[in-house]
PDB file of C-alpha atoms in Angstrom:
ATOM      1  CA  MET C   1       0.000   0.000   0.000  1.00  0.00           C
ATOM      2  CA  THR C   2       1.349   3.429  -0.953  1.00  0.00           C
ATOM      3  CA  LYS C   3      -0.040   6.949  -0.734  1.00  0.00           C
ATOM      4  CA  CYS C   4      -0.669   9.557  -3.395  1.00  0.00           C
ATOM      5  CA  PRO C   5       1.913  12.313  -2.867  1.00  0.00           C
ATOM      6  CA  GLU C   6      -0.694  14.892  -3.924  1.00  0.00           C
ATOM      7  CA  CYS C   7      -3.708  14.036  -1.721  1.00  0.00           C
ATOM      8  CA  ASP C   8      -2.432  11.260   0.636  1.00  0.00           C
ATOM      9  CA  THR C   9      -5.072   8.778  -0.523  1.00  0.00           C
ATOM     10  CA  GLU C  10      -3.931   5.188  -0.062  1.00  0.00           C
ATOM     11  CA  ILE C  11      -3.383   3.480  -3.420  1.00  0.00           C
ATOM     12  CA  ASP C  12      -3.309  -0.298  -3.562  1.00  0.00           C
ATOM     13  CA  LEU C  13      -0.395  -1.115  -5.864  1.00  0.00           C
ATOM     14  CA  ASP C  14       1.261  -4.512  -5.654  1.00  0.00           C
ATOM     15  CA  GLU C  15       5.023  -4.503  -6.268  1.00  0.00           C
ATOM     16  CA  ASP C  16       4.550  -7.438  -8.642  1.00  0.00           C
ATOM     17  CA  GLU C  17       1.879  -5.653 -10.699  1.00  0.00           C
ATOM     18  CA  VAL C  18       3.703  -2.406 -11.546  1.00  0.00           C
ATOM     19  CA  GLU C  19       6.934  -1.599 -13.336  1.00  0.00           C
ATOM     20  CA  GLU C  20       9.373   1.222 -12.761  1.00  0.00           C
ATOM     21  CA  GLY C  21       8.488   4.107 -15.084  1.00  0.00           C
ATOM     22  CA  GLU C  22       4.830   3.076 -15.314  1.00  0.00           C
ATOM     23  CA  ILE C  23       2.238   5.847 -15.176  1.00  0.00           C
ATOM     24  CA  VAL C  24      -0.752   5.390 -12.880  1.00  0.00           C
ATOM     25  CA  SER C  25      -3.581   7.704 -11.812  1.00  0.00           C
ATOM     26  CA  CYS C  26      -4.782   8.469  -8.333  1.00  0.00           C
ATOM     27  CA  PRO C  27      -8.398   7.311  -8.015  1.00  0.00           C
ATOM     28  CA  GLU C  28      -9.197  10.235  -5.704  1.00  0.00           C
ATOM     29  CA  CYS C  29      -7.592  13.325  -7.276  1.00  0.00           C
ATOM     30  CA  ASP C  30      -6.909  11.954 -10.820  1.00  0.00           C
ATOM     31  CA  VAL C  31      -3.323  13.243 -10.826  1.00  0.00           C
ATOM     32  CA  GLU C  32      -0.897  11.245 -12.979  1.00  0.00           C
ATOM     33  CA  LEU C  33       1.826   9.498 -10.996  1.00  0.00           C
ATOM     34  CA  GLU C  34       5.025   7.823 -12.130  1.00  0.00           C
ATOM     35  CA  VAL C  35       6.327   4.702 -10.416  1.00  0.00           C
ATOM     36  CA  THR C  36       9.961   5.536  -9.612  1.00  0.00           C
ATOM     37  CA  GLN C  37      10.689   2.528  -7.407  1.00  0.00           C
ATOM     38  CA  ILE C  38       8.991  -0.827  -6.914  1.00  0.00           C
ATOM     39  CA  HIS C  39      10.557  -2.234  -3.702  1.00  0.00           C
ATOM     40  CA  PRO C  40       8.753  -0.545  -1.965  1.00  0.00           C
ATOM     41  CA  VAL C  41       6.491   1.188  -4.468  1.00  0.00           C
ATOM     42  CA  HIS C  42       7.300   4.903  -4.650  1.00  0.00           C
ATOM     43  CA  LEU C  43       5.293   7.414  -6.684  1.00  0.00           C
ATOM     44  CA  ILE C  44       5.974  10.954  -7.842  1.00  0.00           C
ATOM     45  CA  VAL C  45       3.558  13.452  -9.355  1.00  0.00           C
ATOM     46  CA  ILE C  46       4.124  14.016 -13.042  1.00  0.00           C
ATOM     47  CA  SER C  47       4.393  17.771 -13.317  1.00  0.00           C
ATOM     48  CA  GLU C  48       1.975  19.380 -15.731  1.00  0.00           C
ATOM     49  CA  ASP C  49       4.251  22.424 -15.653  1.00  0.00           C
ATOM     50  CA  GLU C  50       6.892  20.502 -17.618  1.00  0.00           C
ATOM     51  CA  ASP C  51       4.396  19.836 -20.398  1.00  0.00           C
ATOM     52  CA  GLU C  52       3.340  23.485 -20.430  1.00  0.00           C
ATOM     53  CA  GLU C  53       6.976  24.641 -20.544  1.00  0.00           C
ATOM     54  CA  GLU C  54       7.667  22.358 -23.513  1.00  0.00           C
ATOM     55  CA  GLU C  55       4.616  23.702 -25.350  1.00  0.00           C
ATOM     56  CA  GLU C  56       5.672  27.297 -24.650  1.00  0.00           C
ATOM     57  CA  ALA C  57       9.189  26.572 -25.919  1.00  0.00           C
ATOM     58  CA  ASP C  58       7.757  25.059 -29.104  1.00  0.00           C
ATOM     59  CA  GLU C  59       5.554  28.111 -29.617  1.00  0.00           C
ATOM     60  CA  GLU C  60       8.530  30.454 -29.121  1.00  0.00           C
ATOM     61  CA  SER C  61      10.557  28.472 -31.667  1.00  0.00           C
ATOM     62  CA  SER C  62       7.745  28.778 -34.188  1.00  0.00           C
ATOM     63  CA  LEU C  63       7.496  32.508 -33.580  1.00  0.00           C
ATOM     64  CA  ASP C  64      11.257  32.946 -34.007  1.00  0.00           C
ATOM     65  CA  GLU C  65      11.208  31.055 -37.284  1.00  0.00           C
ATOM     66  CA  LYS C  66       8.290  33.141 -38.540  1.00  0.00           C
ATOM     67  CA  GLY C  67      10.005  36.316 -37.398  1.00  0.00           C
ATOM     68  CA  GLU C  68      13.152  35.427 -39.346  1.00  0.00           C
ATOM     69  CA  LYS C  69      11.121  34.719 -42.471  1.00  0.00           C
ATOM     70  CA  ASP C  70       9.311  38.041 -42.120  1.00  0.00           C
ATOM     71  CA  GLU C  71      12.613  39.912 -41.854  1.00  0.00           C
ATOM     72  CA  LYS C  72      13.922  38.204 -44.999  1.00  0.00           C
ATOM     73  CA  ASP C  73      10.723  39.067 -46.857  1.00  0.00           C
ATOM     74  CA  GLU C  74      11.074  42.717 -45.772  1.00  0.00           C
ATOM     75  CA  GLU C  75      14.700  42.807 -46.976  1.00  0.00           C
ATOM     76  CA  GLU C  76      13.665  41.463 -50.376  1.00  0.00           C
ATOM     77  CA  GLU C  77      10.936  44.099 -50.657  1.00  0.00           C
ATOM     78  CA  VAL C  78      13.401  46.894 -49.881  1.00  0.00           C
ATOM     79  CA  GLU C  79      15.783  45.816 -52.632  1.00  0.00           C
TER      80      GLU C  79
END
């Protein structure tokens, strides 16, 4: 028996039924948890902030690429 690190709800996970790196959900708060250790079972919250940061970085890259293209187009128009 292990507890959700987010809401402290007891989660019944058998060491023989989970693998390290497996993603499980808390039945109480629905947060996604990663199994980081199986003897004993240890869970960590998968940060949604990481996903948001990756998306923001992708958006910034797209904007930079578009910005470079716009500058090139402006240079061609000037000539």
